[in-house]
CSV table of C-alpha atoms in Angstrom, one decimal:
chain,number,residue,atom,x,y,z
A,80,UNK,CA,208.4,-131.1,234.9
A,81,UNK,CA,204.6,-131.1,233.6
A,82,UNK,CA,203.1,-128.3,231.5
A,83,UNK,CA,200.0,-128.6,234.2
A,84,UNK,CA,200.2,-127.9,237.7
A,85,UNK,CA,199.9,-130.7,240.6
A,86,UNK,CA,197.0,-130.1,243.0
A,87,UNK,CA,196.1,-132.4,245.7
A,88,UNK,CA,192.5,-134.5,245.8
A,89,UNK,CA,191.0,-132.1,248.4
A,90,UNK,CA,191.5,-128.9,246.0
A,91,UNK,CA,190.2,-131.0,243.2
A,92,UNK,CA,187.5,-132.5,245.2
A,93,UNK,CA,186.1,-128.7,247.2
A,94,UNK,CA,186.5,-127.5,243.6
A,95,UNK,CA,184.3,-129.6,242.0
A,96,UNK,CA,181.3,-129.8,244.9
A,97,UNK,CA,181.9,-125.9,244.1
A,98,UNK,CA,181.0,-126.0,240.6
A,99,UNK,CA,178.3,-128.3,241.2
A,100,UNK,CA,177.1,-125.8,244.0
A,101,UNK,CA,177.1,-122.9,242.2
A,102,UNK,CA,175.5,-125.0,238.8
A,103,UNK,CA,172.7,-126.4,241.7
A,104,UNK,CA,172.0,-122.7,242.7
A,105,UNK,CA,171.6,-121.3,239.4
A,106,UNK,CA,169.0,-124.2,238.4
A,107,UNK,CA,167.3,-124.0,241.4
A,108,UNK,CA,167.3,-119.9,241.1
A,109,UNK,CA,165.3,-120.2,237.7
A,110,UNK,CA,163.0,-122.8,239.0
A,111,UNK,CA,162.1,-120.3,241.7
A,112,UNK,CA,162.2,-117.1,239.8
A,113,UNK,CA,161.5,-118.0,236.2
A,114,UNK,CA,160.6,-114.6,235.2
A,115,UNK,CA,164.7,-114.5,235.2
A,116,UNK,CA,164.2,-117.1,232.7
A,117,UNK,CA,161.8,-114.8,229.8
A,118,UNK,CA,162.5,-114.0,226.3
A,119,UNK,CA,163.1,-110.2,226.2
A,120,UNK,CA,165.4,-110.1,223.0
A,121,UNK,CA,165.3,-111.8,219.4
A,122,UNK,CA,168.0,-110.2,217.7
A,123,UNK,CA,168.6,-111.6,214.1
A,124,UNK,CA,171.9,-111.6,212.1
A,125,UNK,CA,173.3,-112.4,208.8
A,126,UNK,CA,170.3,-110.8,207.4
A,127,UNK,CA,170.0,-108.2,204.4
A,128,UNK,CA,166.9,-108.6,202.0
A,129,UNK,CA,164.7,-110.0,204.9
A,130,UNK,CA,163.6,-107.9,207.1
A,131,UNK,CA,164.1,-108.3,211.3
A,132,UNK,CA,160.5,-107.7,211.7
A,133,UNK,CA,159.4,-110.5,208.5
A,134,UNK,CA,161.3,-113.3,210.1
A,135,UNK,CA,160.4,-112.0,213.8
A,136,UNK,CA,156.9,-112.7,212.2
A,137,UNK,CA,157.8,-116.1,211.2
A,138,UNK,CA,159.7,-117.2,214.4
A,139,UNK,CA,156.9,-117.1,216.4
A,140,UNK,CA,158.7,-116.1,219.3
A,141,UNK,CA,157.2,-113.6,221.7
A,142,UNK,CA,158.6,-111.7,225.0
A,143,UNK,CA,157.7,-112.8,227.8
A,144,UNK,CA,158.0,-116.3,226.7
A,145,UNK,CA,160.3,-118.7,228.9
A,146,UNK,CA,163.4,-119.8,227.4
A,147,UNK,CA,163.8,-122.9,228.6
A,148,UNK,CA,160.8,-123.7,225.9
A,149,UNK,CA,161.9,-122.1,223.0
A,150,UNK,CA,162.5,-125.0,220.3
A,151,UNK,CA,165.5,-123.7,218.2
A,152,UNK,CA,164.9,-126.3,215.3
A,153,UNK,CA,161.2,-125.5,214.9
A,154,UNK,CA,161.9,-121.8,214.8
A,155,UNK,CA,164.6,-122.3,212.3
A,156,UNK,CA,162.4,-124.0,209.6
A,157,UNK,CA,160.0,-121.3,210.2
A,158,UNK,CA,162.1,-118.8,209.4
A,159,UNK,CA,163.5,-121.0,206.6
A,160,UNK,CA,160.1,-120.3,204.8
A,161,UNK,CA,160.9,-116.9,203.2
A,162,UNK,CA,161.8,-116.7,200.2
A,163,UNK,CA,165.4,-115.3,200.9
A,164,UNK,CA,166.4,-117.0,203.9
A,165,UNK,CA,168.5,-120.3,202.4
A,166,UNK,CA,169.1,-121.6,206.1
A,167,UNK,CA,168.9,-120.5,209.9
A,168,UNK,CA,170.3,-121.7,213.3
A,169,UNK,CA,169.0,-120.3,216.3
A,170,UNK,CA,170.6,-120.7,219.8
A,171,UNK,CA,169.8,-119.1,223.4
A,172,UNK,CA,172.2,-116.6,224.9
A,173,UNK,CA,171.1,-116.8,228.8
A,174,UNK,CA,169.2,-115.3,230.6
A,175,UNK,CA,166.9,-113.8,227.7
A,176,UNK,CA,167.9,-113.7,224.4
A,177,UNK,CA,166.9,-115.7,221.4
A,178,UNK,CA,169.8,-115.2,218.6
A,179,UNK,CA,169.1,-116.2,215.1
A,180,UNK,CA,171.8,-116.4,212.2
A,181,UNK,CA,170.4,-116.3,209.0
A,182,UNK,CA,172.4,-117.2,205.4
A,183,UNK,CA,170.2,-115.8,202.6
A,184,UNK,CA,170.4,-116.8,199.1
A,185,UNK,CA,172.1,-114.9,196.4
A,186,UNK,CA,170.5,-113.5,193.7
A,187,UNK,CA,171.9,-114.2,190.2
A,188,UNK,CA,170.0,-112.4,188.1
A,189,UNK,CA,167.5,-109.2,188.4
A,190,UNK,CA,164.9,-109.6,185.7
């Protein structure tokens, strides 16, 4: 006896044209509405010492932009400029968010 089920070709094959359906709809949904498709949130984690609103600054990224064109490697080097931020990643959580993790440096010494 398998560990995974048996289905037939048909259920396999009216499973996968629904997939693609749905996939198709969403796609075509956002190229027909793509104010569904607008920055409204830049939320910013793994920071302490820099503040949301410096590297909010730095990002570039505004509401209202589309998210299709927000280029997560540019706004990671920009936020890498500050002085506390050692690296970033950015990803998009659909439909509107912009999510950036930040690692700052650690300081070793106060002077």
């Amino acid at each position: 006896m398998s560990f995974f089920p048996t289905i037939g070709t048909g259920t396999f094959v009216r499973a996968l044209l629904g997939g693609s359906a749905a996939i198709a709809f969403s796609g075509g949904l956002f190229a027909l509405r793509p104010d569904l498709a607008l920055v409204e949130h830049v939320r910013f984690e793994g920071n302490t010492a820099a503040t949301g609103s410096e590297l909010r600054h730095l990002s570039d990224v505004r509401n209202g932009d589309r998210i299709w064109e927000v280029h997560p490697v540019r706004i990671a080097r920009s936020v890498e400029r500050h002085p506390w931020v050692r690296r970033a990643t950015v990803s998009r959580e659909f439909p509107d968010t912009v999510v950036v993790r930040v690692e700052e440096h650690r300081p070793v010494a106060l002077l």
